[in-house]
Amino acid sequence: MTEQEVYGFGAYSVTEISHYTVSLSDGTRLSAKLWIPDFRRDSSKNFSEQFGEFNFNTYDVHLIGKDNQSDKVLDTDETFPVILEYLPYHKDINTATRDHNRHPWFSSHGFVVMRVEIRGTGASGGFYHGEYLAQEQEDCREVLQWIVAQPWSNGRVGMYGKSWGGFNGLQMAFLEPGESPLKTVISLYCTDNRYTDDFHHEGGTVVGQGLVSWSGEMMIYNALPPPPRCHSRREDWMEAWCQRLRESATSFTSSWTHNQLPGAFWEHGSIGVNYDKVTIPVLVMGGLEDPYKTAIERMARKLNDKSKFVIGPWVHDWPDVSLTGPNIEYLEMCLSWFNTHLKTDDIDIIDGSEYASCSDWPRLQLYVRDSFKPSQLFTSTGEEEEEATGRFVAFENWVETEESVQEAIRNVINHDENIDNCKKINTLFFERNFLNENKISFKPYKSNLKTTPIPLPSHALQGVNCGAWFHYGVETGYAGDQATSISHSVSFTSDPLVEPILMVGLSTCLLRVSASSWRRVYISVKVSDLHTDGTATLVTRCQYDLNYLTPVREDETSKTFALPMQLISHCFQPHNKLVISVSPNAFPMMWPSNVPTDLCIYPEDCRFIYQTETLETINENTVDLPKPRPLLPIAKVQLSSPKSNYLVTKIGDKFNFVYQNDTGLAHTLHTANVKHQYKIRESYTTDEGVTEAEATVDQEHLVVFDSLSFVDDEECSEVGVKITTHQRWSGDEGAYRVEEELGVVWSGSEEVVFSKSWSEVVPRLDHNSWPQ
């Protein structure tokens, strides 16, 4: 087998254009990197040169200056479909490695691939002020029209990306009419509702471990310098960078904090406001260790019937490299999809892919995990690593599931426990027995005695080992042993299981709650798999302001609430126990209400309703997805080791939760020629009763250019830039307090390039402000 066959490259040779500009109607130029197929050269010889140990400039690379002097490069005898990825992350720094792994591969199969930088980012002109703004989408529309006007375009475009690139792909599918050149989208780790399923808010509560750190990270991206080689002289480069720092090097925290309620701010960019507007086929993928999994399951029930969905065991990384495995041959899956929807109307075209034609794919392919201990790191990246246990399962009729769950909820609320007519829905019952033990039962509690309501006190350790809201596979990201959290919460435990229990899909916790004040009532629910050695794995969770679910009058003494949980896909094993924990706190994942409230729950009126499948059905519908091929090598030298740790301490009456991550210093040698290192330290502090809280987040990004090379100026020696942010988030029951600082210095000399600090007090809103 040749090297070309091992890596799965297609018949075309590839030319990379490292810097090309697209002029918009207002005169702003967006920077792009292009990969162009070229059938006129010997592709086998071209690709055989890519695999030398230190030969990482792996195909023809043309650095095109500001005048786009590239006619001879773009002069092809064919027209091609175009794959567009549209991001604010610097193509020459942040994504150089991953782009190199993937985009030339697609191009070798007969696609022009464009990696475009959003206005105000990277080498693009203009300024940039927030997430998914209307300007970003209008610019993308112009890019789409520019593409179809090119002589090398066949007029059919597919958007592709994960996270931000997954979001804006769906957003453009929502905005573009049927006659648009946008024919399909592949979107990974994305949401249909920016309010309910993103970094900022969850269930009407603020995501404490997420909102602050993400806004600081975006501050750093905004402050990075544009690539020097895209400017004529050093003075021009410095002026462009400093102007960007003055105009748009700000935090997004303010706009997120001022928009505490669902409404127009969050509806913009949320396709869930009208799923029917997405008429083109989309392939949406997510991971069980990723926070967007619930949104992707929801889209599998709501989007058009031409769309397909895959949810694997992955973290927020590509399915072929995720540190949580098993990994799959993701590029071939995308190739099959793009061949089908961009090259021809004949859906049987496969181009040698290991995947069947897209028309044969089930609606949803979901990874169902077997019971696992929290200390296990599922991975498929090394032969000696323990293989992940579980299986991908095909579900053809996923859209039919929601109504069954809603019917079961209505039956329980109406005191009709007979749901035998729905074999895919089961109910668990809460009870407090005569030994004052909190138990979970698979049958209704038969006693006629009404138990005393159980108080729900707050404790700082109810949210311990919650993991990070979002992560790429670092140690601090995974949820750890839940035993301590269980012991400090009001927890209901089953007897040892005598047979496997499958929870697959939707689930809802019904709680009857009383409160001394309904002003601001927060509840966290967690479901854990308790192993025989006493460790417990987090299986699913939720957090809500109950008034976000159902507004409550102050004269109501108690009320029953239905709390939808995050997507669940787990098989509990015999001898383990199932635990459901309820608490008014999940700090730091859920920022506290800061309003003292005496809460109780009534166990005899509480239920846990979940979607299930039989083991026979699971086994009959198991699908084998191909393992990934090796990716195109890249020159990346790790100069110092990455570090990751999570620490919980108590000093006096204060509990401190600390997350620290350091990528180590790495040297990337593909076109960018930069060294880079990213560090973050997040510290979350509260008292034992969680009546007050503070978050402090410090981040640092070091970027060292091997040399500064300008178009019309002499080359300068190595130059390093260090960008730091400091954020402090605190508050009380009446307001949030935000303090932020940004600093940019030359590394080594520490000479200041730019600095800025600001602070703000934002009033907190109570449940009376929620939409009625």
Coordinates of C-alpha atoms in Angstrom, one line a residue, residues 237-661:
W237 CA 1.6 46.0 10.8
M238 CA 2.0 47.8 14.1
E239 CA -0.6 50.5 13.1
A240 CA -3.1 47.8 12.0
W241 CA -2.6 45.8 15.2
C242 CA -2.8 48.9 17.5
Q243 CA -6.0 50.1 15.8
R244 CA -7.6 46.7 16.3
L245 CA -6.6 46.8 20.0
R246 CA -8.1 50.2 20.4
E247 CA -11.4 49.4 18.6
S248 CA -12.2 45.8 19.4
A249 CA -10.0 44.3 22.2
T250 CA -12.8 44.1 24.7
S251 CA -14.6 41.4 26.6
F252 CA -18.0 40.0 25.7
T253 CA -18.9 39.6 29.4
S254 CA -20.8 42.9 29.5
S255 CA -23.3 42.0 26.8
W256 CA -23.8 38.5 28.1
T257 CA -24.4 39.8 31.7
H258 CA -26.9 42.5 30.6
N259 CA -28.9 39.8 28.7
Q260 CA -29.9 37.6 31.6
L261 CA -33.2 36.6 30.1
P262 CA -34.3 34.7 26.9
G263 CA -35.2 37.1 24.2
A264 CA -34.0 38.7 20.9
F265 CA -30.3 38.9 21.9
W266 CA -30.1 35.1 22.2
E267 CA -32.7 34.3 19.5
H268 CA -30.4 35.8 17.0
G269 CA -28.3 33.0 15.8
S270 CA -30.6 30.3 17.3
I271 CA -32.1 28.1 14.6
G272 CA -34.6 26.7 17.1
V273 CA -36.8 29.7 16.8
N274 CA -38.0 28.2 13.5
Y275 CA -36.5 24.8 12.5
D276 CA -38.5 24.9 9.2
K277 CA -36.3 27.6 7.8
V278 CA -33.4 25.1 7.6
T279 CA -34.3 23.3 4.3
I280 CA -31.0 22.0 3.2
P281 CA -29.5 18.7 4.4
V282 CA -27.2 19.1 7.4
L283 CA -24.9 16.5 9.1
V284 CA -24.7 17.4 12.8
M285 CA -22.2 15.6 15.1
G286 CA -21.6 15.8 18.9
G287 CA -20.1 14.1 21.9
L288 CA -21.3 12.7 25.2
E289 CA -18.4 14.5 26.9
D290 CA -19.4 17.8 25.2
P291 CA -21.9 20.3 26.5
Y292 CA -23.8 20.6 23.3
K293 CA -25.0 17.0 23.2
T294 CA -28.5 17.8 24.4
A295 CA -29.0 20.4 21.7
I296 CA -27.9 18.0 19.0
E297 CA -30.3 15.3 20.2
R298 CA -33.0 17.9 20.1
M299 CA -32.1 18.9 16.5
A300 CA -32.4 15.2 15.6
R301 CA -36.0 15.4 16.6
K302 CA -36.7 18.8 15.0
L303 CA -34.8 19.3 11.8
N304 CA -35.8 18.3 8.2
D305 CA -35.8 14.6 7.3
K306 CA -32.8 15.0 4.9
S307 CA -30.5 15.7 7.9
K308 CA -28.5 13.1 9.8
F309 CA -27.0 13.0 13.3
V310 CA -24.1 11.3 15.0
I311 CA -23.4 11.5 18.8
G312 CA -20.2 9.7 19.9
P313 CA -18.4 9.5 23.2
W314 CA -16.1 12.5 22.3
V315 CA -15.0 15.6 24.0
H316 CA -15.0 19.0 22.2
D317 CA -12.6 17.8 19.5
W318 CA -12.7 16.1 16.1
P319 CA -14.1 12.6 16.2
D320 CA -10.9 11.1 14.8
V321 CA -8.6 12.6 17.4
S322 CA -10.8 13.1 20.6
L323 CA -9.0 11.9 23.7
T324 CA -12.2 10.2 24.7
G325 CA -12.8 7.3 22.2
P326 CA -13.4 5.2 20.3
N327 CA -12.5 7.5 17.4
I328 CA -14.0 7.0 14.0
E329 CA -12.9 7.7 10.3
Y330 CA -14.5 11.1 10.4
L331 CA -13.0 12.5 7.2
E332 CA -14.4 9.7 5.1
M333 CA -17.8 10.3 6.6
C334 CA -17.6 14.0 5.6
L335 CA -16.3 13.0 2.1
S336 CA -19.4 10.8 1.6
W337 CA -21.7 13.6 2.7
F338 CA -20.0 16.3 0.5
N339 CA -19.8 14.0 -2.5
T340 CA -23.5 13.4 -2.2
H341 CA -24.6 17.0 -1.8
L342 CA -22.0 19.0 -3.7
K343 CA -20.8 17.0 -6.6
T344 CA -23.9 15.5 -8.1
D345 CA -27.6 15.0 -7.5
D346 CA -26.9 11.2 -7.7
I347 CA -26.8 10.2 -4.0
D348 CA -25.1 6.9 -4.8
I349 CA -21.7 8.5 -5.5
I350 CA -19.3 7.3 -2.8
D351 CA -15.7 8.0 -4.2
G352 CA -14.3 4.9 -2.5
S353 CA -15.5 5.9 1.0
E354 CA -15.8 3.2 3.7
Y355 CA -19.2 4.6 4.5
A356 CA -22.4 3.7 2.7
S357 CA -24.3 6.2 0.7
C358 CA -25.8 9.0 2.9
S359 CA -29.2 7.8 1.9
D360 CA -28.6 4.6 3.9
W361 CA -27.6 6.3 7.1
P362 CA -30.0 6.1 10.0
R363 CA -31.5 9.3 11.4
L364 CA -29.3 9.1 14.5
Q365 CA -26.2 7.1 15.4
L366 CA -25.8 7.3 19.1
Y367 CA -23.0 5.9 21.2
V368 CA -24.4 3.9 24.2
R369 CA -21.8 3.6 27.0
D370 CA -21.4 0.8 29.4
S371 CA -20.9 1.5 33.1
F372 CA -17.5 3.1 33.7
K373 CA -15.6 4.4 36.7
P374 CA -14.8 8.1 36.9
S375 CA -11.1 7.4 36.9
Q376 CA -11.2 5.8 33.5
L377 CA -10.2 7.9 30.5
F378 CA -11.7 6.4 27.5
T379 CA -9.3 6.7 24.6
S380 CA -8.3 4.9 21.4
T381 CA -5.1 6.8 20.8
G382 CA -2.7 4.1 21.8
E383 CA -2.5 0.3 21.6
E384 CA -1.9 -0.1 25.3
E385 CA -4.8 2.1 26.4
E386 CA -7.9 0.4 27.7
E387 CA -10.5 0.3 24.9
A388 CA -13.7 2.2 25.5
T389 CA -16.7 0.1 26.2
G390 CA -19.9 0.7 24.4
R391 CA -21.3 0.7 21.0
F392 CA -22.8 2.9 18.3
V393 CA -26.5 2.2 17.8
A394 CA -28.7 3.2 14.9
F395 CA -32.0 4.8 15.6
E396 CA -34.3 5.3 12.6
N397 CA -37.4 6.9 14.3
W398 CA -35.9 9.3 16.8
V399 CA -38.3 12.0 16.1
E400 CA -41.1 10.0 17.7
T401 CA -39.6 10.0 21.2
E402 CA -40.4 13.4 22.7
E403 CA -44.2 13.0 22.8
S404 CA -43.9 9.7 24.6
V405 CA -41.9 11.4 27.4
Q406 CA -44.3 14.3 27.6
E407 CA -47.2 11.9 27.8
A408 CA -45.5 10.1 30.7
I409 CA -44.9 13.4 32.5
R410 CA -48.6 14.4 32.1
N411 CA -49.7 11.0 33.4
V412 CA -47.5 11.3 36.5
I413 CA -48.7 14.9 37.2
N414 CA -52.3 13.6 36.9
H415 CA -51.5 10.7 39.3
D416 CA -51.9 8.1 36.5
E417 CA -48.9 5.8 37.0
N418 CA -50.0 3.4 34.3
I419 CA -47.6 4.0 31.3
D420 CA -47.4 0.4 30.2
N421 CA -48.7 1.5 26.8
C422 CA -45.3 3.1 26.2
K423 CA -42.6 0.4 26.5
K424 CA -39.8 2.9 25.8
I425 CA -40.5 5.0 28.9
N426 CA -39.8 4.0 32.5
T427 CA -40.4 5.7 35.8
L428 CA -38.3 5.7 39.0
F429 CA -40.0 6.5 42.3
F430 CA -38.5 8.5 45.2
E431 CA -39.3 7.4 48.8
R432 CA -38.2 7.8 52.4
N433 CA -38.7 4.5 54.2
F434 CA -39.4 3.8 57.8
L435 CA -35.6 3.8 58.5
N436 CA -35.4 7.4 57.2
E437 CA -33.4 6.1 54.2
N438 CA -33.9 8.0 50.9
K439 CA -34.5 5.3 48.3
I440 CA -35.1 4.9 44.6
S441 CA -37.6 2.2 43.6
F442 CA -38.8 0.8 40.3
K443 CA -42.3 0.4 41.7
P444 CA -44.6 2.9 43.3
Y445 CA -44.3 3.4 47.0
K446 CA -47.3 1.6 48.6
S447 CA -47.5 3.2 52.0
N448 CA -50.4 5.5 52.8
L449 CA -48.3 7.6 55.1
K450 CA -47.2 11.0 53.9
T451 CA -43.6 11.6 54.7
T452 CA -42.2 14.8 56.2
P453 CA -40.8 17.1 53.5
I454 CA -37.0 16.9 53.3
P455 CA -35.0 20.1 53.6
L456 CA -32.5 21.0 50.9
P457 CA -29.6 22.8 52.6
S458 CA -26.8 24.3 50.5
H459 CA -23.2 23.1 50.9
A460 CA -20.1 24.2 49.0
L461 CA -19.2 20.6 48.2
Q462 CA -22.4 19.8 46.4
G463 CA -20.7 20.9 43.1
V464 CA -17.3 19.3 43.7
N465 CA -15.7 17.3 40.9
C466 CA -18.2 18.7 38.4
G467 CA -15.6 19.0 35.7
A468 CA -15.5 21.9 33.2
W469 CA -18.5 23.0 31.3
F470 CA -16.4 22.6 28.1
H471 CA -13.1 20.9 27.4
Y472 CA -10.8 19.3 24.9
G473 CA -9.8 16.3 27.0
V474 CA -7.6 17.9 29.7
E475 CA -7.6 16.2 33.1
T476 CA -9.5 19.1 34.7
G477 CA -12.3 18.9 32.2
Y478 CA -13.8 15.5 33.1
A479 CA -16.3 15.1 36.0
G480 CA -14.6 13.2 38.8
D481 CA -15.8 10.9 41.5
Q482 CA -19.3 12.1 42.7
A483 CA -19.2 10.4 46.1
T484 CA -18.5 13.6 48.0
S485 CA -21.1 15.5 46.1
I486 CA -23.6 12.7 46.8
S487 CA -22.9 12.7 50.5
H488 CA -23.5 16.5 50.8
S489 CA -26.7 16.5 48.8
V490 CA -30.1 15.0 49.4
S491 CA -29.5 11.7 47.6
F492 CA -31.8 8.8 46.8
T493 CA -30.2 5.4 46.2
S494 CA -31.5 2.2 44.6
D495 CA -30.8 -1.2 45.9
P496 CA -28.0 -3.1 44.0
L497 CA -29.2 -3.6 40.5
V498 CA -30.1 -7.2 39.5
E499 CA -30.0 -6.6 35.8
P500 CA -28.7 -3.9 33.4
I501 CA -30.7 -0.7 33.3
L502 CA -30.5 1.2 30.0
M503 CA -31.1 5.0 29.9
V504 CA -30.9 6.2 26.3
G505 CA -32.2 9.6 25.2
L506 CA -34.6 11.9 27.1
S507 CA -35.1 12.0 30.8
T508 CA -37.0 14.3 33.2
C509 CA -37.0 14.7 37.0
L510 CA -40.3 15.7 38.5
L511 CA -39.9 17.4 41.9
R512 CA -42.5 18.8 44.2
V513 CA -40.8 21.7 45.9
S514 CA -41.8 24.1 48.7
A515 CA -39.9 27.4 49.4
S516 CA -40.0 30.1 52.0
S517 CA -39.6 32.6 49.2
W518 CA -39.9 32.0 45.4
R519 CA -37.9 35.1 44.5
R520 CA -34.9 33.1 43.1
V521 CA -35.0 29.3 43.6
Y522 CA -32.1 27.3 42.1
I523 CA -32.1 23.5 41.9
S524 CA -29.4 21.0 40.7
V525 CA -30.2 17.3 39.9
K526 CA -27.5 14.7 39.2
V527 CA -27.9 11.1 38.3
S528 CA -24.8 8.9 39.2
D529 CA -23.7 5.3 38.7
L530 CA -22.5 4.1 42.1
H531 CA -19.9 1.3 41.9
T532 CA -19.3 -1.4 44.4
D533 CA -16.0 0.3 45.5
G534 CA -17.9 3.4 46.5
T535 CA -16.9 5.6 43.6
A536 CA -19.6 7.3 41.5
T537 CA -19.7 8.3 37.9
L538 CA -21.8 11.3 36.8
V539 CA -24.3 10.1 34.2
T540 CA -26.5 13.2 33.6
R541 CA -27.4 16.4 35.3
C542 CA -29.4 19.6 35.1
Q543 CA -29.5 23.0 36.8
Y544 CA -32.4 25.4 36.8
D545 CA -34.0 28.5 38.2
L546 CA -37.4 27.0 38.9
N547 CA -39.1 30.2 37.9
Y548 CA -37.5 29.9 34.4
L549 CA -39.4 26.6 34.1
T550 CA -42.7 27.7 35.6
P551 CA -43.3 31.1 37.2
V552 CA -44.5 30.8 40.8
R553 CA -46.8 33.1 42.8
E554 CA -45.5 34.0 46.2
D555 CA -48.7 32.7 47.8
E556 CA -48.1 29.1 46.5
T557 CA -46.8 26.9 49.3
S558 CA -45.5 24.2 47.0
K559 CA -45.4 23.3 43.3
T560 CA -44.4 20.4 41.0
F561 CA -41.7 21.1 38.4
A562 CA -40.6 19.1 35.5
L563 CA -36.8 19.4 35.1
P564 CA -35.5 18.1 31.7
M565 CA -32.1 16.5 32.1
Q566 CA -29.2 16.5 29.7
L567 CA -29.0 13.8 27.1
I568 CA -28.4 10.4 28.7
S569 CA -26.8 7.3 27.0
H570 CA -25.7 4.9 29.7
C571 CA -26.1 1.2 30.7
F572 CA -26.0 0.7 34.5
Q573 CA -24.5 -2.7 35.3
P574 CA -25.8 -5.3 37.8
H575 CA -24.5 -4.9 41.4
N576 CA -24.1 -1.1 40.9
K577 CA -26.6 1.3 42.4
L578 CA -28.4 4.2 40.8
V579 CA -28.3 7.5 42.7
I580 CA -30.3 10.7 42.2
S581 CA -29.0 13.7 44.1
V582 CA -30.9 16.9 44.6
S583 CA -29.4 20.2 45.9
P584 CA -29.9 24.0 45.7
N585 CA -26.3 24.4 44.7
A586 CA -23.8 23.2 42.1
F587 CA -21.0 25.7 42.5
P588 CA -18.9 26.5 40.5
M589 CA -20.9 25.1 37.6
M590 CA -24.0 27.0 38.7
W591 CA -23.5 30.5 40.0
P592 CA -25.4 30.8 43.3
S593 CA -28.7 32.6 43.7
N594 CA -27.4 34.7 46.6
V595 CA -30.9 34.7 48.0
P596 CA -31.5 32.8 51.3
T597 CA -34.4 30.4 50.8
D598 CA -35.6 27.5 52.9
L599 CA -36.3 24.7 50.4
C600 CA -37.9 21.3 50.8
I601 CA -38.9 18.4 48.5
Y602 CA -41.7 15.9 48.9
P603 CA -40.3 12.5 47.9
E604 CA -43.7 10.7 47.5
D605 CA -44.5 13.2 44.8
C606 CA -41.2 13.0 43.0
R607 CA -40.4 10.9 40.0
F608 CA -37.6 10.3 37.5
I609 CA -38.9 9.5 33.9
Y610 CA -36.4 8.2 31.4
Q611 CA -36.4 6.8 27.8
T612 CA -35.1 3.3 27.5
E613 CA -34.5 0.5 25.0
T614 CA -34.2 -3.3 25.4
L615 CA -30.7 -4.8 25.2
E616 CA -32.0 -6.9 22.3
T617 CA -32.9 -3.7 20.3
I618 CA -29.5 -2.2 21.1
N619 CA -27.6 -5.3 20.0
E620 CA -29.7 -5.7 16.8
N621 CA -29.0 -2.1 15.8
T622 CA -25.3 -1.9 16.7
V623 CA -23.3 -0.3 13.9
D624 CA -19.5 -0.5 13.3
L625 CA -18.0 2.8 12.3
P626 CA -14.6 2.6 10.6
K627 CA -11.5 3.4 12.7
P628 CA -9.6 6.6 11.6
R629 CA -6.7 6.6 9.2
P630 CA -3.5 8.4 10.1
L631 CA -3.6 12.2 9.6
L632 CA -1.2 14.2 7.5
P633 CA 1.9 14.9 9.7
I634 CA 2.7 18.4 10.9
A635 CA 5.9 19.9 12.3
K636 CA 5.0 20.6 15.9
V637 CA 7.7 20.4 18.5
Q638 CA 6.7 20.3 22.1
L639 CA 9.3 22.5 24.0
S640 CA 7.8 22.1 27.5
S641 CA 5.2 19.7 28.9
P642 CA 1.5 20.4 29.2
K643 CA 0.1 20.5 32.7
S644 CA -3.4 20.2 34.1
N645 CA -4.7 20.0 37.6
Y646 CA -7.8 20.5 39.7
L647 CA -7.6 21.3 43.4
V648 CA -10.2 21.9 46.1
T649 CA -9.0 23.5 49.4
K650 CA -10.6 25.0 52.5
I651 CA -9.0 27.9 54.3
G652 CA -11.0 29.1 57.2
D653 CA -14.6 29.2 56.2
K654 CA -13.9 29.5 52.5
F655 CA -13.8 26.7 49.9
N656 CA -11.6 27.3 46.8
F657 CA -12.0 25.4 43.6
V658 CA -9.0 25.8 41.3
Y659 CA -8.6 24.7 37.6
Q660 CA -5.1 25.1 36.1
N661 CA -4.1 24.3 32.5

